Amino acid sequence: MINVAVLGASGYTGAELVRLLSLHPRFAIKSLSADRKAGKKYSDIFPHFRHLDLPVLSRIEDINFYDIQLVFCALPHATSQKVIKNLPKHVRIVDLSADFRLRDPKEYKKWYGSEHEATELQKKAVYGLTELYREKISNANLVACTGCNSATALIPLIPLVIKRLIALKGIIIDLATGVSGAGRVPKENMLHSEVSEGFIAYNVGKHRHLAEFDQELSAFAGKKVEVTFTPHLIPQNRGILATIYVDGDTEKIYSGLNHFYRQEPFIIILPQGFVPSTHHVRGSNYCHIGVVGDRISGKTILFSAIDNLTKGSSGQAVHKCKLDV
Amino acid sequence: MINVAVLGASGYTGAELVRLLSLHPRFAIKSLSADRKAGKKYSDIFPHFRHLDLPVLSRIEDINFYDIQLVFCALPHATSQKVIKNLPKHVRIVDLSADFRLRDPKEYKKWYGSEHEATELQKKAVYGLTELYREKISNANLVACTGCNSATALIPLIPLVIKRLIALKGIIIDLATGVSGAGRVPKENMLHSEVSEGFIAYNVGKHRHLAEFDQELSAFAGKKVEVTFTPHLIPQNRGILATIYVDGDTEKIYSGLNHFYRQEPFIIILPQGFVPSTHHVRGSNYCHIGVVGDRISGKTILFSAIDNLTKGSSGQAVHKCKLDV
Amino acid sequence: MINVAVLGASGYTGAELVRLLSLHPRFAIKSLSADRKAGKKYSDIFPHFRHLDLPVLSRIEDINFYDIQLVFCALPHATSQKVIKNLPKHVRIVDLSADFRLRDPKEYKKWYGSEHEATELQKKAVYGLTELYREKISNANLVACTGCNSATALIPLIPLVIKRLIALKGIIIDLATGVSGAGRVPKENMLHSEVSEGFIAYNVGKHRHLAEFDQELSAFAGKKVEVTFTPHLIPQNRGILATIYVDGDTEKIYSGLNHFYRQEPFIIILPQGFVPSTHHVRGSNYCHIGVVGDRISGKTILFSAIDNLTKGSSGQAVHKCKLDV
Amino acid sequence: MINVAVLGASGYTGAELVRLLSLHPRFAIKSLSADRKAGKKYSDIFPHFRHLDLPVLSRIEDINFYDIQLVFCALPHATSQKVIKNLPKHVRIVDLSADFRLRDPKEYKKWYGSEHEATELQKKAVYGLTELYREKISNANLVACTGCNSATALIPLIPLVIKRLIALKGIIIDLATGVSGAGRVPKENMLHSEVSEGFIAYNVGKHRHLAEFDQELSAFAGKKVEVTFTPHLIPQNRGILATIYVDGDTEKIYSGLNHFYRQEPFIIILPQGFVPSTHHVRGSNYCHIGVVGDRISGKTILFSAIDNLTKGSSGQAVHKCKLDV
């Protein structure tokens, strides 16, 4: 059994971690932190856990890390780096924030607007796409979970870039995500009254996950790749569907993806002609991928669906740990 | 044309007032106030009004009331009374808050927790159930719109109390409401992620609209009436359905309601055996009422559906003005 | 390992059975039937099962029952009895339909409109409320799962009837259910366009689950009990919340329920003053119960929330089998 | 007053026509047809019209067209042409089906799979994009309303094609639509249980509205234009948002659209940097257009939002008639 602490357990990714860890035979949840809600029972924050015997919420400074082997850090961006740099050295860390995703401090500053406060750790952190970085992850002390949007689109794109099956210019990622990605902190535009019946794009041409697309696609291509990326908000809680427009031969793309992911337990390439739905991956760690040829020859449309809280965040976090610890 | 100011125009009832007034041939919207958003275009707050030529949002103290004849006050409870007591005497006021619904200052203090700051006005205010207080409303300088839940259940109940067609003891009002009634101020429990797939009761046995039930039913009965009232939250934006359990003869109740409301334009008694849906009154000022006999003899179940923002608030507000100004 | 067949696997309760059985260490799914979809892969009907290795859908007559020990029958009402009476004697059967819930053939005919075609089996079938009929269920060859609405309200009511903590007259069950209970057969009133923003009551005073309330409450009370029951449809997929009005002392009711269910793994009595939400039991087999005193002395409001597909149907079905086979 | 008949009034576009016509001062609804529901009251089919005095539903053959001047035909595709070719010559017709949108019988056969049965009328019909074909519409006897998806994307695209502000190759229309576009006929994939939490693409690379894009963009460009078009289904009732990727200068595109539509009452070009939401056009005849420059120079992203039942169908139908009759 691996003893685990979850920092920032009062948000949605925290709750999803607790759900997955409590169902998993190899993990024991020893500590749950939530500074502002310290002292409360976890089931008063998330009543669907009322049947579980879980630790009372504590402050991070009150956690005894002595018998913790693994820390899941589900704290907000910027807070995460401050906390992680002060954690004891013996714990392995899976960070769900954006703080350690970008390897280049300049890129970090460009996209997140401030200097990184733990640049030494930033260099050592491994980008947490399990299917692509499995070996590095198994040796890492700090793994940075990917952005939920990034995971959705990178999973089908990277193999095609590696195998040179698509043009590197002109890739368009049109993506729609459920609202739980925005977290549990109250915001006007996340109220039910605002979200319902309202499909809208946001952060057009400037979403921070662009930095992850740039970093990863360029790294695997061996040269600079820039994509167009438009996220939308769907009036539903969970799930991301990416619709990706690429130039490349549909048959080769289909067989290429099938071959690349033939042994991956969580990647499902649908039969040709099928398209995935967010409904079909809800609550699961699976990524469903569809490949459809456009009527215009040479153009292919990729579809990739995940649950943003599971494969897009907490599920990928737990997946990593099953492999490497 | 009646010149109108809407105070507190940045909330949902404010927006609904603007929608109804802008469609109405007899009203001219002269001022829209929203203190924290003063200076903004109304369409930046509510983009569905982008095609209308509306006043820029202002602070209340910057409104020139000289040429205003009618004020709709859509401010929060407690704020409303402070603002209204300082308004110029020539304006007629329709208040959408709870501040002037209760005639007894002691009851106000009991349910709202503080002393009323405009007790003189409180005495003169008319409770805004148009169908029941039409004449008083037409002579009033200050009308207090009813609570949205109160309107839903009082419309079918009061005629039955007047006509003595139901027992006064044991009335149970089980009610479900959409989330827009909770307003536009961000709250965790109104996030889409929390509301969706979550049907729940709230304020059981202690909702403030109980005070209105007590006041009105007792007044029309000529003696103290106490009801049981359980509100629920529905995962939808608009609409209230009350399911009301009474002891009384179904046929007499049905014909009694039909007769009482036979000339009312906004009250629809459904054919017997039909039940109303919130879907059928969405965006309208209608109240749909259904009457069904229970299988247990002598028990009748009443259903009443309205749109909480329209008949439950802004629509009843405008309705009053059509009648009286 | 227990070898299992699921008859009628193409509906929502069938899919929920497959979900629960595939996660459970003691069951092996050997056959899945769906007459009109025989020959299809299960994942083409329910793509969220694409990662599982499941039997292709077959016709019931093509199932080899030789090595099946347990049959879950998720067929439509009336069909179920015809199929079950012809099943081999060695299989134990859990029926999710309404066919074997009523012990009295006359009551069956009254509520379901036709003669029962397997009255011998009907006599032997055990009503599947695990918490109340545990011993009988463990010896039964045929268990009839309860109606989803019936389960929701009977779980809190029966102990109070047994302990004589509430008046038997005047019990009112006001209940709201998600749409998945209506099944997967297309119907106009279950379209998203119709359901969304539409809260409505249905089958008022005549819902068939009344027969189960009559049978069970009367049996445990030792005399005839008749309740008032009003089901509503909520614009959400899963979950039932019952709001139950009873005459009885709140403190005694609260401690009575706590004591009665103190050892039951799937019944959670909430802390006093808390009310359950369908959101908190989604996808789980738990029943969350809240007890709140009305402001009117002597009146108590009970809340009971379950997931209609899990505790209300497939979950209770699997729960029974864990206990008895 | 113009006397109007609505054929096929029992579907959603029919109901939307009735809503708009009943609110409009210049139209009198004389007949409502719905063959299978003939004899029923309209308010039994759509209870939100209970307050209106509307004709009872009739069969088409029972309509007296003698005093009808205008017919709205909201019948299914293929049925529409059979009915329209037999209508009396004196009536003007606005057809909401797809039957008369394509001018070339070969294209019709290619996309709809059968020979057109009214090719003479097909030649004379005018494609109903009011903003682009205003004069032709005002002289037409038969106007074919556009597809709802086609209208959404053609409104921003055609002016840019006319003004040669975008490349004709590589246009990508990524679009999401609410479920009411699928109509009121029950289908499994339109059930609330299936739609909710499920964002999915459909008819990828082969949706019939491609034929309208081909026809109209090629006509205005003066040469063959082929676009990529991917429709998605949103878990909401109403609204379409198109996200359109084009090669062209953002500033020129923005000012070009502003200038082209400067006098159009129903086209709103948002301030730069703003994106439209389906929420903001719900129930209205407005088209909200946003223009955003991609971070990749020379690429522009257009957004266009309409209500599929209003501007996408019944609203555009009524709009045409205001102009031309």
mmCIF file of N, CA, C and O in Angstrom, chain A residues 12 37 45-46 179-181 183-188 190-197 234-237 282, chain B residues 12 37 45-46 179-181 183-188 190-197 234-237 282:
data_model
loop_
_atom_site.group_PDB
_atom_site.id
_atom_site.type_symbol
_atom_site.label_atom_id
_atom_site.label_comp_id
_atom_site.label_asym_id
_atom_site.label_seq_id
_atom_site.Cartn_x
_atom_site.Cartn_y
_atom_site.Cartn_z
ATOM 1 N N TYR A 12 -12.675 20.198 -7.547
ATOM 2 C CA TYR A 12 -13.202 19.044 -8.291
ATOM 3 C C TYR A 12 -12.126 18.010 -8.616
ATOM 4 O O TYR A 12 -12.400 16.810 -8.593
ATOM 5 N N LYS A 37 -10.846 25.276 4.476
ATOM 6 C CA LYS A 37 -11.869 24.394 5.027
ATOM 7 C C LYS A 37 -11.292 23.405 6.034
ATOM 8 O O LYS A 37 -11.907 22.386 6.350
ATOM 9 N N ILE A 45 -18.122 18.635 2.588
ATOM 10 C CA ILE A 45 -17.745 19.374 1.376
ATOM 11 C C ILE A 45 -18.255 18.644 0.135
ATOM 12 O O ILE A 45 -18.730 19.255 -0.818
ATOM 13 N N PHE A 46 -18.125 17.331 0.155
ATOM 14 C CA PHE A 46 -18.592 16.498 -0.960
ATOM 15 C C PHE A 46 -19.422 15.353 -0.377
ATOM 16 O O PHE A 46 -18.909 14.285 -0.068
ATOM 17 N N VAL A 179 -18.034 22.263 -18.002
ATOM 18 C CA VAL A 179 -17.736 23.373 -17.103
ATOM 19 C C VAL A 179 -16.927 23.000 -15.865
ATOM 20 O O VAL A 179 -16.380 23.877 -15.198
ATOM 21 N N SER A 180 -16.837 21.719 -15.527
ATOM 22 C CA SER A 180 -16.125 21.383 -14.288
ATOM 23 C C SER A 180 -14.650 21.766 -14.377
ATOM 24 O O SER A 180 -13.999 21.963 -13.349
ATOM 25 N N GLY A 181 -14.137 21.894 -15.588
ATOM 26 C CA GLY A 181 -12.756 22.356 -15.768
ATOM 27 C C GLY A 181 -12.504 23.728 -15.171
ATOM 28 O O GLY A 181 -11.363 24.080 -14.855
ATOM 29 N N GLY A 183 -13.494 24.690 -12.337
ATOM 30 C CA GLY A 183 -13.332 24.588 -10.892
ATOM 31 C C GLY A 183 -14.563 24.934 -10.096
ATOM 32 O O GLY A 183 -15.629 25.236 -10.656
ATOM 33 N N ARG A 184 -14.392 24.891 -8.772
ATOM 34 C CA ARG A 184 -15.529 25.058 -7.872
ATOM 35 C C ARG A 184 -15.615 26.463 -7.272
ATOM 36 O O ARG A 184 -16.545 26.763 -6.525
ATOM 37 N N VAL A 185 -14.661 27.319 -7.565
ATOM 38 C CA VAL A 185 -14.736 28.691 -7.065
ATOM 39 C C VAL A 185 -15.854 29.417 -7.825
ATOM 40 O O VAL A 185 -15.878 29.400 -9.049
ATOM 41 N N PRO A 186 -16.801 30.033 -7.115
ATOM 42 C CA PRO A 186 -17.938 30.667 -7.781
ATOM 43 C C PRO A 186 -17.535 31.782 -8.750
ATOM 44 O O PRO A 186 -16.763 32.672 -8.390
ATOM 45 N N LYS A 187 -18.032 31.699 -9.970
ATOM 46 C CA LYS A 187 -17.824 32.752 -10.969
ATOM 47 C C LYS A 187 -19.142 32.964 -11.704
ATOM 48 O O LYS A 187 -19.845 31.998 -12.005
ATOM 49 N N GLU A 188 -19.428 34.205 -12.018
ATOM 50 C CA GLU A 188 -20.701 34.507 -12.665
ATOM 51 C C GLU A 188 -20.938 33.678 -13.930
ATOM 52 O O GLU A 188 -22.010 33.136 -14.145
ATOM 53 N N MET A 190 -20.049 30.846 -14.727
ATOM 54 C CA MET A 190 -20.192 29.406 -14.516
ATOM 55 C C MET A 190 -21.487 29.045 -13.778
ATOM 56 O O MET A 190 -21.723 27.883 -13.467
ATOM 57 N N LEU A 191 -22.315 30.046 -13.501
ATOM 58 C CA LEU A 191 -23.622 29.778 -12.902
ATOM 59 C C LEU A 191 -24.483 28.960 -13.868
ATOM 60 O O LEU A 191 -24.388 29.132 -15.085
ATOM 61 N N HIS A 192 -25.328 28.126 -13.325
ATOM 62 C CA HIS A 192 -26.218 27.343 -14.179
ATOM 63 C C HIS A 192 -27.031 28.247 -15.097
ATOM 64 O O HIS A 192 -27.207 27.957 -16.286
ATOM 65 N N SER A 193 -27.498 29.355 -14.558
ATOM 66 C CA SER A 193 -28.323 30.276 -15.347
ATOM 67 C C SER A 193 -27.586 30.833 -16.557
ATOM 68 O O SER A 193 -28.203 31.223 -17.548
ATOM 69 N N GLU A 194 -26.272 30.909 -16.467
ATOM 70 C CA GLU A 194 -25.481 31.470 -17.569
ATOM 71 C C GLU A 194 -25.046 30.379 -18.551
ATOM 72 O O GLU A 194 -24.965 30.602 -19.755
ATOM 73 N N VAL A 195 -24.716 29.220 -18.012
ATOM 74 C CA VAL A 195 -24.129 28.159 -18.826
ATOM 75 C C VAL A 195 -25.176 27.472 -19.693
ATOM 76 O O VAL A 195 -24.967 27.227 -20.881
ATOM 77 N N SER A 196 -26.324 27.184 -19.070
ATOM 78 C CA SER A 196 -27.379 26.435 -19.737
ATOM 79 C C SER A 196 -27.807 27.140 -21.024
ATOM 80 O O SER A 196 -28.030 28.347 -21.042
ATOM 81 N N GLU A 197 -27.942 26.377 -22.102
ATOM 82 C CA GLU A 197 -28.348 26.915 -23.414
ATOM 83 C C GLU A 197 -27.343 27.920 -23.976
ATOM 84 O O GLU A 197 -27.671 28.665 -24.899
ATOM 85 N N ILE A 234 -19.151 23.907 -23.213
ATOM 86 C CA ILE A 234 -20.414 23.176 -23.450
ATOM 87 C C ILE A 234 -21.272 23.253 -22.192
ATOM 88 O O ILE A 234 -20.742 23.152 -21.089
ATOM 89 N N PRO A 235 -22.591 23.385 -22.344
ATOM 90 C CA PRO A 235 -23.460 23.354 -21.169
ATOM 91 C C PRO A 235 -23.615 21.940 -20.607
ATOM 92 O O PRO A 235 -24.691 21.354 -20.626
ATOM 93 N N GLN A 236 -22.535 21.410 -20.098
ATOM 94 C CA GLN A 236 -22.549 20.103 -19.426
ATOM 95 C C GLN A 236 -21.389 20.115 -18.438
ATOM 96 O O GLN A 236 -20.504 20.980 -18.515
ATOM 97 N N ASN A 237 -21.389 19.167 -17.523
ATOM 98 C CA ASN A 237 -20.385 19.200 -16.463
ATOM 99 C C ASN A 237 -19.026 18.649 -16.869
ATOM 100 O O ASN A 237 -18.002 19.250 -16.579
ATOM 101 N N ARG A 282 -17.489 9.444 -19.921
ATOM 102 C CA ARG A 282 -17.802 10.133 -18.673
ATOM 103 C C ARG A 282 -17.375 9.290 -17.471
ATOM 104 O O ARG A 282 -17.762 8.136 -17.335
ATOM 105 N N TYR B 12 -31.086 39.417 -12.711
ATOM 106 C CA TYR B 12 -31.987 38.737 -13.645
ATOM 107 C C TYR B 12 -33.367 39.369 -13.686
ATOM 108 O O TYR B 12 -33.986 39.448 -14.734
ATOM 109 N N LYS B 37 -21.664 48.579 -11.596
ATOM 110 C CA LYS B 37 -21.402 48.492 -13.029
ATOM 111 C C LYS B 37 -21.720 49.811 -13.737
ATOM 112 O O LYS B 37 -21.869 49.837 -14.971
ATOM 113 N N ILE B 45 -23.398 43.797 -20.243
ATOM 114 C CA ILE B 45 -23.826 42.990 -19.086
ATOM 115 C C ILE B 45 -24.776 41.886 -19.539
ATOM 116 O O ILE B 45 -24.706 40.755 -19.071
ATOM 117 N N PHE B 46 -25.651 42.224 -20.445
ATOM 118 C CA PHE B 46 -26.611 41.260 -21.000
ATOM 119 C C PHE B 46 -26.585 41.364 -22.525
ATOM 120 O O PHE B 46 -27.365 42.121 -23.122
ATOM 121 N N VAL B 179 -33.224 27.823 -11.060
ATOM 122 C CA VAL B 179 -32.145 28.472 -10.323
ATOM 123 C C VAL B 179 -32.060 29.981 -10.512
ATOM 124 O O VAL B 179 -31.380 30.655 -9.735
ATOM 125 N N SER B 180 -32.732 30.519 -11.517
ATOM 126 C CA SER B 180 -32.570 31.961 -11.738
ATOM 127 C C SER B 180 -33.102 32.764 -10.565
ATOM 128 O O SER B 180 -32.692 33.913 -10.363
ATOM 129 N N GLY B 181 -33.987 32.159 -9.792
ATOM 130 C CA GLY B 181 -34.484 32.827 -8.592
ATOM 131 C C GLY B 181 -33.391 33.167 -7.594
ATOM 132 O O GLY B 181 -33.553 34.067 -6.762
ATOM 133 N N GLY B 183 -30.620 34.481 -8.332
ATOM 134 C CA GLY B 183 -29.914 35.673 -8.773
ATOM 135 C C GLY B 183 -28.608 35.414 -9.479
ATOM 136 O O GLY B 183 -28.207 34.265 -9.698
ATOM 137 N N ARG B 184 -27.940 36.526 -9.831
ATOM 138 C CA ARG B 184 -26.732 36.441 -10.663
ATOM 139 C C ARG B 184 -25.447 36.559 -9.848
ATOM 140 O O ARG B 184 -24.352 36.457 -10.395
ATOM 141 N N VAL B 185 -25.563 36.778 -8.548
ATOM 142 C CA VAL B 185 -24.358 36.843 -7.718
ATOM 143 C C VAL B 185 -23.783 35.427 -7.593
ATOM 144 O O VAL B 185 -24.498 34.503 -7.232
ATOM 145 N N PRO B 186 -22.497 35.253 -7.915
ATOM 146 C CA PRO B 186 -21.916 33.906 -7.908
ATOM 147 C C PRO B 186 -21.967 33.239 -6.535
ATOM 148 O O PRO B 186 -21.579 33.833 -5.529
ATOM 149 N N LYS B 187 -22.497 32.019 -6.511
ATOM 150 C CA LYS B 187 -22.512 31.214 -5.285
ATOM 151 C C LYS B 187 -22.148 29.783 -5.679
ATOM 152 O O LYS B 187 -22.598 29.294 -6.716
ATOM 153 N N GLU B 188 -21.405 29.124 -4.816
ATOM 154 C CA GLU B 188 -20.956 27.765 -5.144
ATOM 155 C C GLU B 188 -22.113 26.844 -5.501
ATOM 156 O O GLU B 188 -22.053 26.101 -6.477
ATOM 157 N N MET B 190 -24.825 27.340 -6.852
ATOM 158 C CA MET B 190 -25.553 27.678 -8.069
ATOM 159 C C MET B 190 -24.704 27.469 -9.327
ATOM 160 O O MET B 190 -25.145 27.774 -10.437
ATOM 161 N N LEU B 191 -23.483 26.956 -9.149
ATOM 162 C CA LEU B 191 -22.651 26.625 -10.307
ATOM 163 C C LEU B 191 -23.313 25.509 -11.121
ATOM 164 O O LEU B 191 -23.963 24.628 -10.566
ATOM 165 N N HIS B 192 -23.111 25.547 -12.410
ATOM 166 C CA HIS B 192 -23.667 24.494 -13.259
ATOM 167 C C HIS B 192 -23.228 23.115 -12.782
ATOM 168 O O HIS B 192 -24.014 22.162 -12.734
ATOM 169 N N SER B 193 -21.963 23.005 -12.384
ATOM 170 C CA SER B 193 -21.428 21.711 -11.935
ATOM 171 C C SER B 193 -22.155 21.172 -10.709
ATOM 172 O O SER B 193 -22.175 19.961 -10.474
ATOM 173 N N GLU B 194 -22.698 22.060 -9.905
ATOM 174 C CA GLU B 194 -23.391 21.636 -8.685
ATOM 175 C C GLU B 194 -24.874 21.395 -8.936
ATOM 176 O O GLU B 194 -25.477 20.499 -8.344
ATOM 177 N N VAL B 195 -25.464 22.218 -9.787
ATOM 178 C CA VAL B 195 -26.918 22.184 -9.986
ATOM 179 C C VAL B 195 -27.338 21.001 -10.852
ATOM 180 O O VAL B 195 -28.299 20.290 -10.543
ATOM 181 N N SER B 196 -26.590 20.803 -11.922
ATOM 182 C CA SER B 196 -26.929 19.772 -12.895
ATOM 183 C C SER B 196 -27.025 18.401 -12.229
ATOM 184 O O SER B 196 -26.147 18.024 -11.449
ATOM 185 N N GLU B 197 -28.070 17.656 -12.539
ATOM 186 C CA GLU B 197 -28.312 16.313 -11.971
ATOM 187 C C GLU B 197 -28.515 16.336 -10.454
ATOM 188 O O GLU B 197 -28.411 15.295 -9.799
ATOM 189 N N ILE B 234 -34.687 22.897 -8.855
ATOM 190 C CA ILE B 234 -34.665 22.050 -10.064
ATOM 191 C C ILE B 234 -33.447 22.423 -10.910
ATOM 192 O O ILE B 234 -33.126 23.604 -11.021
ATOM 193 N N PRO B 235 -32.794 21.452 -11.529
ATOM 194 C CA PRO B 235 -31.690 21.788 -12.429
ATOM 195 C C PRO B 235 -32.177 22.376 -13.750
ATOM 196 O O PRO B 235 -32.050 21.769 -14.808
ATOM 197 N N GLN B 236 -32.755 23.537 -13.688
ATOM 198 C CA GLN B 236 -33.190 24.275 -14.872
ATOM 199 C C GLN B 236 -33.201 25.744 -14.488
ATOM 200 O O GLN B 236 -33.124 26.088 -13.310
ATOM 201 N N ASN B 237 -33.263 26.622 -15.481
ATOM 202 C CA ASN B 237 -33.115 28.044 -15.199
ATOM 203 C C ASN B 237 -34.380 28.706 -14.691
ATOM 204 O O ASN B 237 -34.340 29.465 -13.728
ATOM 205 N N ARG B 282 -42.805 29.159 -19.709
ATOM 206 C CA ARG B 282 -41.474 29.760 -19.771
ATOM 207 C C ARG B 282 -41.516 31.090 -20.521
ATOM 208 O O ARG B 282 -41.993 31.167 -21.653
#
